[in-house]
PDB file of C-alpha atoms in Angstrom:
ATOM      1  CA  UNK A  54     -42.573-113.002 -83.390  1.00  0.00           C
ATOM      2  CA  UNK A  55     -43.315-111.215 -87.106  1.00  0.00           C
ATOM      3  CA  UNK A  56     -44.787-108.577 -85.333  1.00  0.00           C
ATOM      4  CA  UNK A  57     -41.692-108.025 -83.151  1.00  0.00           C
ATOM      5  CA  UNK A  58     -39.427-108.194 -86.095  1.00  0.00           C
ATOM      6  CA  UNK A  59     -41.759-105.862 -87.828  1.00  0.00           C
ATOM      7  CA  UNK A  60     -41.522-103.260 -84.652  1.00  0.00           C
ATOM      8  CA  UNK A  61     -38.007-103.434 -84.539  1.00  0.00           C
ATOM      9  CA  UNK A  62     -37.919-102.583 -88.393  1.00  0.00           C
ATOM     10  CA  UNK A  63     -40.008 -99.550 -87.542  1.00  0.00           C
ATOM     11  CA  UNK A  64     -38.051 -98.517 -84.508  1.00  0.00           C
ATOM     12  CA  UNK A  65     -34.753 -98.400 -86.741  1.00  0.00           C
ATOM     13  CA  UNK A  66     -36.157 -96.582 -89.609  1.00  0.00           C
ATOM     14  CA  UNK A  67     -36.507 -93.793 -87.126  1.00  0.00           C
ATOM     15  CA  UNK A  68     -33.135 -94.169 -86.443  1.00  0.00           C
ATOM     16  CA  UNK A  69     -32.487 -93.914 -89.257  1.00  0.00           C
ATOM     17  CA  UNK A  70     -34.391 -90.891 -89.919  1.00  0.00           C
ATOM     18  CA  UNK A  71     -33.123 -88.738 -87.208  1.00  0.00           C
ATOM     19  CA  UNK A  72     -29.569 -89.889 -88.557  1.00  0.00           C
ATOM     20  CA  UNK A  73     -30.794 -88.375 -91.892  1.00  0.00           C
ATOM     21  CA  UNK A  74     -32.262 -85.263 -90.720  1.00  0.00           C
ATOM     22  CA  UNK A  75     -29.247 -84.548 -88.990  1.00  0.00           C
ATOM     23  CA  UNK A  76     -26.751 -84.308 -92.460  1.00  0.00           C
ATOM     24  CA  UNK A  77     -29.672 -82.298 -93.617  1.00  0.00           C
ATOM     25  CA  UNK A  78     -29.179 -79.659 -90.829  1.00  0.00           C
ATOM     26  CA  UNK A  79     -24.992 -80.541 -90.457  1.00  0.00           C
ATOM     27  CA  UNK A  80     -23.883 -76.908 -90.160  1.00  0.00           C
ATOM     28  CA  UNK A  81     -26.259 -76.527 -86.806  1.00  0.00           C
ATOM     29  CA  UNK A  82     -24.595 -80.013 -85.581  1.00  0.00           C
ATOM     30  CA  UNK A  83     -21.182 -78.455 -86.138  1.00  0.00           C
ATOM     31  CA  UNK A  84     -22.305 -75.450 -84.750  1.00  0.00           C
ATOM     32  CA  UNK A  85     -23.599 -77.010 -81.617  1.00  0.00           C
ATOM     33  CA  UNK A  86     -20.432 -79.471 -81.624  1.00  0.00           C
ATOM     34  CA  UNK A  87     -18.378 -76.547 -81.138  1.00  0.00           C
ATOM     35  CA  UNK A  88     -20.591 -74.873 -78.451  1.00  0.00           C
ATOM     36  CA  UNK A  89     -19.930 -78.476 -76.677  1.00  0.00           C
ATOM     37  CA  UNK A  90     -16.309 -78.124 -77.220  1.00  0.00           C
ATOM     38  CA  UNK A  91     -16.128 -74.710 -76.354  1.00  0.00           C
ATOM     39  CA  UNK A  92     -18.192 -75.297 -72.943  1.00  0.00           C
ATOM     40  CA  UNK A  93     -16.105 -78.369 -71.930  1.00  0.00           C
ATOM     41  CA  UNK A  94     -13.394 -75.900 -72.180  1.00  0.00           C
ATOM     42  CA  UNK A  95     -14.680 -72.866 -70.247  1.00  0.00           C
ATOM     43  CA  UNK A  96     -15.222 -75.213 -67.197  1.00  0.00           C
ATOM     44  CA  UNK A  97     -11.720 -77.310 -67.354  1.00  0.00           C
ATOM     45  CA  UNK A  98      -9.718 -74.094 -67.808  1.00  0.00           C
ATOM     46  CA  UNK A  99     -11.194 -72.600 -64.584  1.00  0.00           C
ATOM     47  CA  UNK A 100      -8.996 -75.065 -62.453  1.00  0.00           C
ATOM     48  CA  UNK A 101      -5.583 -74.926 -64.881  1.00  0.00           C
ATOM     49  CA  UNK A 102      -3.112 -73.332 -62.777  1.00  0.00           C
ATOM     50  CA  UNK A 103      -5.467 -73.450 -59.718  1.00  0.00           C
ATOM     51  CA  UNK A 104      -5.416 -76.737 -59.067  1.00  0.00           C
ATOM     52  CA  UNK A 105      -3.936 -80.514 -59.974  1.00  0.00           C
ATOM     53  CA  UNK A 106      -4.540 -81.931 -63.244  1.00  0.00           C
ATOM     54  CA  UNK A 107      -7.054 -84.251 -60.762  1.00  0.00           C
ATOM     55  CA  UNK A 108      -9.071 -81.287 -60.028  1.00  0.00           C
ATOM     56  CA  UNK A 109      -9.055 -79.888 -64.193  1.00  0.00           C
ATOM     57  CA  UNK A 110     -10.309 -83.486 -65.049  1.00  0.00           C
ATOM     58  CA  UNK A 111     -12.884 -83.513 -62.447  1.00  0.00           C
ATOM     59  CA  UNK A 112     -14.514 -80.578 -63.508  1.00  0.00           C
ATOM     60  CA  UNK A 113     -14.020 -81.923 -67.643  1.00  0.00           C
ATOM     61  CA  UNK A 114     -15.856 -85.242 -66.660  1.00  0.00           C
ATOM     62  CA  UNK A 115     -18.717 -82.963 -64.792  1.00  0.00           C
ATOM     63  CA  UNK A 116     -19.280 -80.766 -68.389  1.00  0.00           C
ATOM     64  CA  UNK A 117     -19.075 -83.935 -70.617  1.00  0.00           C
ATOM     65  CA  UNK A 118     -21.116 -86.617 -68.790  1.00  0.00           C
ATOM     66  CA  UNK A 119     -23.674 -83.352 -67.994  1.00  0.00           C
ATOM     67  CA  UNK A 120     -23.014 -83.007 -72.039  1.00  0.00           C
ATOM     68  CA  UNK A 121     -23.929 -86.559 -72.794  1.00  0.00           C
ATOM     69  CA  UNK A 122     -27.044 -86.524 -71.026  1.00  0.00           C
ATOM     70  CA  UNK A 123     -28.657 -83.118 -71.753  1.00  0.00           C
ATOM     71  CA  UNK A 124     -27.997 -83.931 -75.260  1.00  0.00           C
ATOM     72  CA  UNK A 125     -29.812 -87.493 -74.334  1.00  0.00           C
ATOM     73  CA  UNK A 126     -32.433 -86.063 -72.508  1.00  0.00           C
ATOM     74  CA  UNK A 127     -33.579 -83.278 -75.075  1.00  0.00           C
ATOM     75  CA  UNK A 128     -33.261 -85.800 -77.801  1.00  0.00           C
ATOM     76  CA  UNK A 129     -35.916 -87.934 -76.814  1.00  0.00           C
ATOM     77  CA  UNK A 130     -37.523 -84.808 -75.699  1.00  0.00           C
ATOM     78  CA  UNK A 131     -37.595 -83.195 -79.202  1.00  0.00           C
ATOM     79  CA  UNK A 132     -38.779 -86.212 -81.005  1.00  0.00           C
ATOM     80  CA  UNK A 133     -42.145 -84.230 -81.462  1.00  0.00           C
ATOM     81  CA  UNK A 134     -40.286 -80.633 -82.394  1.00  0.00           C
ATOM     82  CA  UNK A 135     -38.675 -82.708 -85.657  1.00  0.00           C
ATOM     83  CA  UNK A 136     -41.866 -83.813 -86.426  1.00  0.00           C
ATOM     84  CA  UNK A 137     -43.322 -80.096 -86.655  1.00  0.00           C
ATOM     85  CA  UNK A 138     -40.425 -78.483 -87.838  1.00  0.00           C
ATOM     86  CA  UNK A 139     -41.014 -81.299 -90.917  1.00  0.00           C
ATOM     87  CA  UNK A 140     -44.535 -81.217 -91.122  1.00  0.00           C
ATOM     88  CA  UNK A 141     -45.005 -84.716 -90.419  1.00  0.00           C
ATOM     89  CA  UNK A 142     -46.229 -84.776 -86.711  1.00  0.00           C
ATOM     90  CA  UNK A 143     -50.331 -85.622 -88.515  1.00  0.00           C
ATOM     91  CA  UNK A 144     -48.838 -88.895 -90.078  1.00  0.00           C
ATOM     92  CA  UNK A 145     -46.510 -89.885 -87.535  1.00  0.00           C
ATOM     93  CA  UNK A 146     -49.377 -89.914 -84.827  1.00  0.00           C
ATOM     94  CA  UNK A 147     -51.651 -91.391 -87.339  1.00  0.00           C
ATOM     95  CA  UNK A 148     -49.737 -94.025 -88.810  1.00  0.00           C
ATOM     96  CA  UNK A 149     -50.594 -97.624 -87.659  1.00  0.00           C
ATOM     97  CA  UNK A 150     -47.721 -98.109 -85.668  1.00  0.00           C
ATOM     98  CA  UNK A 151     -47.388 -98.363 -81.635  1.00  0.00           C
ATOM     99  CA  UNK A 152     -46.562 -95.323 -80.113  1.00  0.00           C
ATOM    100  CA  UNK A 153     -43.969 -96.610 -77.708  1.00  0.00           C
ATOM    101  CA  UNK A 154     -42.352 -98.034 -80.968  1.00  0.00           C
ATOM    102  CA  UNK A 155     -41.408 -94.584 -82.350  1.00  0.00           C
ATOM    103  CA  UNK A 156     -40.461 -93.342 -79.076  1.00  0.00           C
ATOM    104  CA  UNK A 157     -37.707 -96.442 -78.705  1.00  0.00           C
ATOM    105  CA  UNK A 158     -36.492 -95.865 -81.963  1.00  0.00           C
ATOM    106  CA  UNK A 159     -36.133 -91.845 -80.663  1.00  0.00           C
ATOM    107  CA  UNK A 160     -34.413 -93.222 -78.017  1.00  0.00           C
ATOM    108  CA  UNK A 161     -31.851 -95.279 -78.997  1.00  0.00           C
ATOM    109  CA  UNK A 162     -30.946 -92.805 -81.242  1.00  0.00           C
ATOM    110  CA  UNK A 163     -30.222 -90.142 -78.570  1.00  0.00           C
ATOM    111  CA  UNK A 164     -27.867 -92.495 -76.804  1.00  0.00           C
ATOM    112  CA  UNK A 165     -25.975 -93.158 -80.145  1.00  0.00           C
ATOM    113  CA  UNK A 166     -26.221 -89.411 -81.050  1.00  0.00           C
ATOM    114  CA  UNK A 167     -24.777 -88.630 -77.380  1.00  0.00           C
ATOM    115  CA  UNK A 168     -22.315 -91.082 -77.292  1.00  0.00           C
ATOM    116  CA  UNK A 169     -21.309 -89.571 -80.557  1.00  0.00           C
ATOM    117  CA  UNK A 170     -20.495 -86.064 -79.537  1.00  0.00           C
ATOM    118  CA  UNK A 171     -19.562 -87.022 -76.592  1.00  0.00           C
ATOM    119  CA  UNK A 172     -16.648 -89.174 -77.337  1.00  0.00           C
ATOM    120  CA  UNK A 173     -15.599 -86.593 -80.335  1.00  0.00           C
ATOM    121  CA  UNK A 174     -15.458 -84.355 -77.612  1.00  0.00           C
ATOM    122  CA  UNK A 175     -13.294 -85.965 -75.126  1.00  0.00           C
ATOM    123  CA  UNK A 176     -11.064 -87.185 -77.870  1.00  0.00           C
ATOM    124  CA  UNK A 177     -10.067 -82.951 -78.678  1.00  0.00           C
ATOM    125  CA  UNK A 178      -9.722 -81.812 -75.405  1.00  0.00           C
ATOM    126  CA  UNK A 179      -6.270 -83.252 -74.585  1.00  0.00           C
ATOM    127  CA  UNK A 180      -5.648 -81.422 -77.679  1.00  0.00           C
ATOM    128  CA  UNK A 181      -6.403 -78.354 -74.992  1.00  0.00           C
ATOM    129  CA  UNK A 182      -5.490 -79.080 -71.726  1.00  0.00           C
ATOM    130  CA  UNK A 183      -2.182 -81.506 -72.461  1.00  0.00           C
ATOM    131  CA  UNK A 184      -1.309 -83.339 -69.035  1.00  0.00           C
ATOM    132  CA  UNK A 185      -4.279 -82.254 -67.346  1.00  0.00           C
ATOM    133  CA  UNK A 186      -6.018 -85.034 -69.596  1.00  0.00           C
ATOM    134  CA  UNK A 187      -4.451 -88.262 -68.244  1.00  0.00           C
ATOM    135  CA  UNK A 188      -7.146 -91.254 -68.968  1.00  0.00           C
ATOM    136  CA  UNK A 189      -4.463 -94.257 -69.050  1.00  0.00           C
ATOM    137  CA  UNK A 190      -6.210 -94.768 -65.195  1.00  0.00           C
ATOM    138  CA  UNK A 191      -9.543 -94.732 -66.498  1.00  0.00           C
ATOM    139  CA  UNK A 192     -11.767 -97.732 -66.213  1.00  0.00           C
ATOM    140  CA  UNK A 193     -13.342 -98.003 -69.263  1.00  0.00           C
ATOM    141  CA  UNK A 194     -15.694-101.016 -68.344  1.00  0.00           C
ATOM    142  CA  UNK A 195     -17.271 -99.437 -64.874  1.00  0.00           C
ATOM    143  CA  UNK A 196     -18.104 -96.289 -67.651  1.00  0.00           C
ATOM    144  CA  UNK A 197     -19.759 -98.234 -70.166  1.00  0.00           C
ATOM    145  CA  UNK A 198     -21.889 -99.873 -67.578  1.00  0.00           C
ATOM    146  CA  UNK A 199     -22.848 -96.889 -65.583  1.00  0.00           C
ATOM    147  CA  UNK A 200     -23.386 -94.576 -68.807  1.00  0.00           C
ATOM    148  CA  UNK A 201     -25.894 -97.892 -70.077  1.00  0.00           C
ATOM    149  CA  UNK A 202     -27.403 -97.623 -67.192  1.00  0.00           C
ATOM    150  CA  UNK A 203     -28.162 -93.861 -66.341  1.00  0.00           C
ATOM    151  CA  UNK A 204     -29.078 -93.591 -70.132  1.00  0.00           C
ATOM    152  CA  UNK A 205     -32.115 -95.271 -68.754  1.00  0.00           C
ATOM    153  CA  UNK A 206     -32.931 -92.850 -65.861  1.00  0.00           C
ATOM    154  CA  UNK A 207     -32.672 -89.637 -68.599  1.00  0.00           C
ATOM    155  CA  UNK A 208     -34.766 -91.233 -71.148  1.00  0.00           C
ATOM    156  CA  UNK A 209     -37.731 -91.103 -68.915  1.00  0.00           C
ATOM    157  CA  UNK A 210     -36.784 -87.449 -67.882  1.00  0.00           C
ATOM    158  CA  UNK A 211     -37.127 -87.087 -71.753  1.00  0.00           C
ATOM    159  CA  UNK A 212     -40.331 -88.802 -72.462  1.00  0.00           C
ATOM    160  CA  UNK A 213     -42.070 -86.530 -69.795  1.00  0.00           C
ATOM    161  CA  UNK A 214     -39.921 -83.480 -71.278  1.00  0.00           C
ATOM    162  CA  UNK A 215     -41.650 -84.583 -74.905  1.00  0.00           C
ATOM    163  CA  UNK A 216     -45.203 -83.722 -73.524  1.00  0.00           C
ATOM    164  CA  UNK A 217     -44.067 -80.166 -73.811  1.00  0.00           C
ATOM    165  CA  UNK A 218     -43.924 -79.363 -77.800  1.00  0.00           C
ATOM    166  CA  UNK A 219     -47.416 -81.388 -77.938  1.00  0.00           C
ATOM    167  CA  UNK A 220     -48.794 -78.315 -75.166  1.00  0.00           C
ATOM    168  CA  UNK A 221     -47.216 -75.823 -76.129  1.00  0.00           C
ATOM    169  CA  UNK A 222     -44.537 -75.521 -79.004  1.00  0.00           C
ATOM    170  CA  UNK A 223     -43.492 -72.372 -78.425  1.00  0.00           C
ATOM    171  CA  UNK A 224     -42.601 -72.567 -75.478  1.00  0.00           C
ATOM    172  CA  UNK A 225     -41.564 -75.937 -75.034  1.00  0.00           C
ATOM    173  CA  UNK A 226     -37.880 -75.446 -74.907  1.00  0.00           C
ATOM    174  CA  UNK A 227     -38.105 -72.951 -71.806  1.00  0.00           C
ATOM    175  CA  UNK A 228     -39.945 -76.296 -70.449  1.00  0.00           C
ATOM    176  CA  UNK A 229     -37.023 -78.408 -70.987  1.00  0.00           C
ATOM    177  CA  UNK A 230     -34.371 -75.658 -69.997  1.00  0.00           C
ATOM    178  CA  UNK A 231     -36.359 -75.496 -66.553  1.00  0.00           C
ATOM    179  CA  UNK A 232     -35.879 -79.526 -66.025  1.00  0.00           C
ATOM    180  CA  UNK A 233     -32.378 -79.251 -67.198  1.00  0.00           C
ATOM    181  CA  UNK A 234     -31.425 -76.537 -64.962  1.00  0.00           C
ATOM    182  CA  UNK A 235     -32.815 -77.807 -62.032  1.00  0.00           C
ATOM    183  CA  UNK A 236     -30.887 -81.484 -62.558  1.00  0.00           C
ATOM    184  CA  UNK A 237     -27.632 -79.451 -63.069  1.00  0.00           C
ATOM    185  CA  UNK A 238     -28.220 -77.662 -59.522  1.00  0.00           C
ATOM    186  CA  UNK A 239     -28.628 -80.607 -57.566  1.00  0.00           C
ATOM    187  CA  UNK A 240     -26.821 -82.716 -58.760  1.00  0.00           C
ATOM    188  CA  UNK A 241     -22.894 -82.089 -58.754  1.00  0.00           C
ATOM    189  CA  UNK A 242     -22.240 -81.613 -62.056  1.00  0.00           C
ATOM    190  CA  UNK A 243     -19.612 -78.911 -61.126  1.00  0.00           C
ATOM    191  CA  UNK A 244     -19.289 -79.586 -56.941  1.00  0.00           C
ATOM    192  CA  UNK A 245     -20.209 -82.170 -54.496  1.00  0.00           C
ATOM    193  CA  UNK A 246     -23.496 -82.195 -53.675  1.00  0.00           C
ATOM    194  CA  UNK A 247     -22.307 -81.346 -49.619  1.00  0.00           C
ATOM    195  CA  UNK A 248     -21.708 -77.637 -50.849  1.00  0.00           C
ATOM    196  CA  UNK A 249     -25.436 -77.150 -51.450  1.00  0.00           C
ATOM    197  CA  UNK A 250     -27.913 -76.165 -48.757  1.00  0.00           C
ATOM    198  CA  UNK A 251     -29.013 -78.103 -46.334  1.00  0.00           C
ATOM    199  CA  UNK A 252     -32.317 -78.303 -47.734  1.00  0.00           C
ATOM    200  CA  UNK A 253     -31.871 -78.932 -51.433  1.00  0.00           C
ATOM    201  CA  UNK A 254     -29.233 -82.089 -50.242  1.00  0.00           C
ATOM    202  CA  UNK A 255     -31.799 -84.293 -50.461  1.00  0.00           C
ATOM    203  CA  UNK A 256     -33.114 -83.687 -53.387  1.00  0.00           C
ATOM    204  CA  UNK A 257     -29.546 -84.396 -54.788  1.00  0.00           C
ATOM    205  CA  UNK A 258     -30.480 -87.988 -53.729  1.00  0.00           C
ATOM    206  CA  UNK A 259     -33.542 -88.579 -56.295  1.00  0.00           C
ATOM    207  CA  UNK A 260     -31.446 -87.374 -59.188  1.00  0.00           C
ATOM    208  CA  UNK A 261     -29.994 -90.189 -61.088  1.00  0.00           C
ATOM    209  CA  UNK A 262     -27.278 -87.251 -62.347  1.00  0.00           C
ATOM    210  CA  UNK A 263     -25.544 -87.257 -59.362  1.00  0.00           C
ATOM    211  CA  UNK A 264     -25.145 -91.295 -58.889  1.00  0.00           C
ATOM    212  CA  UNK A 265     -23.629 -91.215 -62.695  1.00  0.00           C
ATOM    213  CA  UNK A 266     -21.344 -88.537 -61.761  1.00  0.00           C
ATOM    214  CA  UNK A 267     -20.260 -90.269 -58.740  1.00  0.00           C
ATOM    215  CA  UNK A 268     -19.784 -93.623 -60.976  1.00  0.00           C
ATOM    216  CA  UNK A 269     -17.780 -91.670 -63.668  1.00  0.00           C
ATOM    217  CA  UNK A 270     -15.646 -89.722 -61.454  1.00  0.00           C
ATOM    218  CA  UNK A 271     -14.459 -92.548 -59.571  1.00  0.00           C
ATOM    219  CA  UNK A 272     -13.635 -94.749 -62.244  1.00  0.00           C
ATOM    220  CA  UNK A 273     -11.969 -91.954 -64.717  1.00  0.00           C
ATOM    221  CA  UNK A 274      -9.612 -90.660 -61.921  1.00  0.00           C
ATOM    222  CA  UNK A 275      -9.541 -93.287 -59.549  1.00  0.00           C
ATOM    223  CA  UNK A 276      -9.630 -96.602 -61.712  1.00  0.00           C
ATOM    224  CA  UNK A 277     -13.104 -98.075 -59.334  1.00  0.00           C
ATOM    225  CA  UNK A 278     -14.587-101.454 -60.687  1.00  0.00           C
ATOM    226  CA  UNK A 279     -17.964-102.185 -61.548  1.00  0.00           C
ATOM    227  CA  UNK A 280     -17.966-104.447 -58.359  1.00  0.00           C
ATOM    228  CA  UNK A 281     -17.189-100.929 -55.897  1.00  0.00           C
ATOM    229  CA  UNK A 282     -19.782 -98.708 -57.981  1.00  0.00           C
ATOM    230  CA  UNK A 283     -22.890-101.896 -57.527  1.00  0.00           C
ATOM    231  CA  UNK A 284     -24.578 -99.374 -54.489  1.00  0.00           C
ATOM    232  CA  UNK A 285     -24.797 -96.578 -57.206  1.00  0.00           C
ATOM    233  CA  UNK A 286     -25.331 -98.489 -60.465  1.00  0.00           C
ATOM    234  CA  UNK A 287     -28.505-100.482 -58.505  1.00  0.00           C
ATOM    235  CA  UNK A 288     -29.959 -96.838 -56.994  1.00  0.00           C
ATOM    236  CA  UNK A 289     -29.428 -96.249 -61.356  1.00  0.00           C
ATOM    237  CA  UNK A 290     -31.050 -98.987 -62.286  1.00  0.00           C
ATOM    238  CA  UNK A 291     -33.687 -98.734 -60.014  1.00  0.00           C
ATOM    239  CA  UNK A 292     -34.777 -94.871 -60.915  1.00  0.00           C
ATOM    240  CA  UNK A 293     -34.410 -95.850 -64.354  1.00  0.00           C
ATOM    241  CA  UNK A 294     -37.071 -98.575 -64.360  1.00  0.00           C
ATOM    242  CA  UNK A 295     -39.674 -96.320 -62.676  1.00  0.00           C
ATOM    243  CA  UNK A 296     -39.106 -93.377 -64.429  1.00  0.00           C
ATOM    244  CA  UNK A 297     -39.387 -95.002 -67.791  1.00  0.00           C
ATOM    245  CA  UNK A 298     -43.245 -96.630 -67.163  1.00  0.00           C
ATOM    246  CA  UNK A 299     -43.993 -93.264 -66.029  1.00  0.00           C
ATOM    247  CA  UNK A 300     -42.173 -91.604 -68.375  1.00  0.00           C
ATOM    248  CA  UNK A 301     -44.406 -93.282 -71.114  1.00  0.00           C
ATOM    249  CA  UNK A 302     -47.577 -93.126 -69.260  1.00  0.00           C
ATOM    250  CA  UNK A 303     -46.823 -88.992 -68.918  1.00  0.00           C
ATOM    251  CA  UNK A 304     -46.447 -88.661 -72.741  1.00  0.00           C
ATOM    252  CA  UNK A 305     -49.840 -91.213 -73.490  1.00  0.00           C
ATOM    253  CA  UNK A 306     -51.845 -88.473 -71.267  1.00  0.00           C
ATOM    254  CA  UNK A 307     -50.332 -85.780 -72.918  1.00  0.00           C
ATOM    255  CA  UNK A 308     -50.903 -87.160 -76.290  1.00  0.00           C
ATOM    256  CA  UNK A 309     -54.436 -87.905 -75.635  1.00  0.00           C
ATOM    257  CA  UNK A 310     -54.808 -84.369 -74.286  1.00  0.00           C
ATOM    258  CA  UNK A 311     -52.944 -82.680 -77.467  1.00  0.00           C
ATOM    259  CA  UNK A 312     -54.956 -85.074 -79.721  1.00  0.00           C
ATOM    260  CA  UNK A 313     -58.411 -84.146 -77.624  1.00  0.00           C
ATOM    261  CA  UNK A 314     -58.068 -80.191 -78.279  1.00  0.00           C
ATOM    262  CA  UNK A 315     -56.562 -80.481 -81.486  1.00  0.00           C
ATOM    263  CA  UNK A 316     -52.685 -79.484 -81.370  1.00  0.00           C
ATOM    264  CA  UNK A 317     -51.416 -82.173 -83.175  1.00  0.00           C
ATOM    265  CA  UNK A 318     -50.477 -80.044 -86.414  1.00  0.00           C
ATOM    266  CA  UNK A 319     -47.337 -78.474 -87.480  1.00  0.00           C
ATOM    267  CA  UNK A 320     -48.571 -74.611 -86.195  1.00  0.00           C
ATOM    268  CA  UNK A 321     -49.314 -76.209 -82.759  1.00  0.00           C
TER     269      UNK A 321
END
């Protein structure tokens, strides 16, 4: 039981930490917050004028749940880059601490971080779009359980992704763009997944992207329970407890590896 208590202490001073490192760096954040902003826009506005104020907030969901869980997903996935970029990665990996207790701690505070932005985002863009932006229909419960969820499914994505800065720093971000850019093609971030080829369709269906978008979309514009979304929220929770073992098993291999030839310092 102490040591549990004492884990959980550990977990949220990194937490904590990130949270800290974050005011040191603010004018990034705000410069990224407006890139998020300014993205959620570019996509909505493509349908004003085009289409019903259904079809602008189906294309704003697609850019802020994809928002939410890129920012999630390289989060966890950068928890090593913070560590070189502050010189710290040597006593991080050294310290006497279980490693899967610094990665929950990076975890938890990617879904905070991304729940964060997010929700500062979708609060401004009525500001934009006026009528377009009608959420009195919205479900709120069905999207707190299916973003709880998928957050599951995307932290594993991001525990693989954090193998990448321990290989290769420098080019560890193309690494993550790849993964990224892949989920957004298959997975109807933008379209349903029926417009795609034939042959990519089924990848669609491993993607835990495209059950949270179906989730989301149908209880922001079509007021679905939790009860109608149970088929996609189980296929959810089911990729999101075998991705996260693995997830943690991929990063243990590649820290043995990085630790083996000796990239564990800040140069890499």
């Amino acid at each position: 039981m102490l040591s549990l208590l004492r884990e959980t202490i550990v977990s949220y001073a990194f937490i904590e930490r990130n949270f800290n490192l974050l005011k040191r760096y603010l004018s990034w954040e705000i410069l990224f917050f407006s890139y998020s902003i300014v993205n959620a826009l570019t996509i909505g506005l493509i349908m004003v004028g085009r289409g019903s104020s259904k079809d602008v907030l189906y294309l704003v969901i697609g850019a802020l749940i994809w928002g939410f869980l890129s920012i999630m997903m390289r989060e966890v996935s950068d928890a090593i880059t913070w560590e070189r970029w502050e010189g710290t990665i040597e006593y991080t990996f050294m310290a006497p601490i279980y490693r899967i207790t610094h990665l929950v701690g990076s975890c938890f505070f990617a879904i905070l971080y991304g729940l964060l932005r997010t929700g500062l985002v979708l609060a401004i863009m009525p500001l934009f779009f006026g009528e377009h932006i009608d959420l009195r229909n919205a479900n709120w419960l069905t999207m707190a359980v299916t973003v709880a969820i998928s957050s599951l499914s995307f932290i594993g994505i991001g525990l693989m992704a954090a193998i990448f800065p321990l290989l290769s720093p420098e080019k560890r971000q193309a690494a993550t763009g790849i993964i990224q850019s892949m989920l957004l093609l298959v997975s109807g971030i933008y379209y349903e997944i029926e417009v795609l080829p034939v042959w990519l369709q089924p990848i669609s269906k491993i993607s835990p992207a495209t059950y949270t978008l179906k989730s989301i979309r149908a209880a922001m514009l079509d007021n679905a329970s939790v009860e109608s979304q149970l088929g996609n929220l189980f296929l959810l929770l089911i990729i999101g407890v075998l991705l996260i073992p693995l997830g943690f098993w991929v990063f243990h291999l590649g820290e043995k590896y990085a630790k083996r030839v000796g990239r564990l310092k800040r140069s890499g």
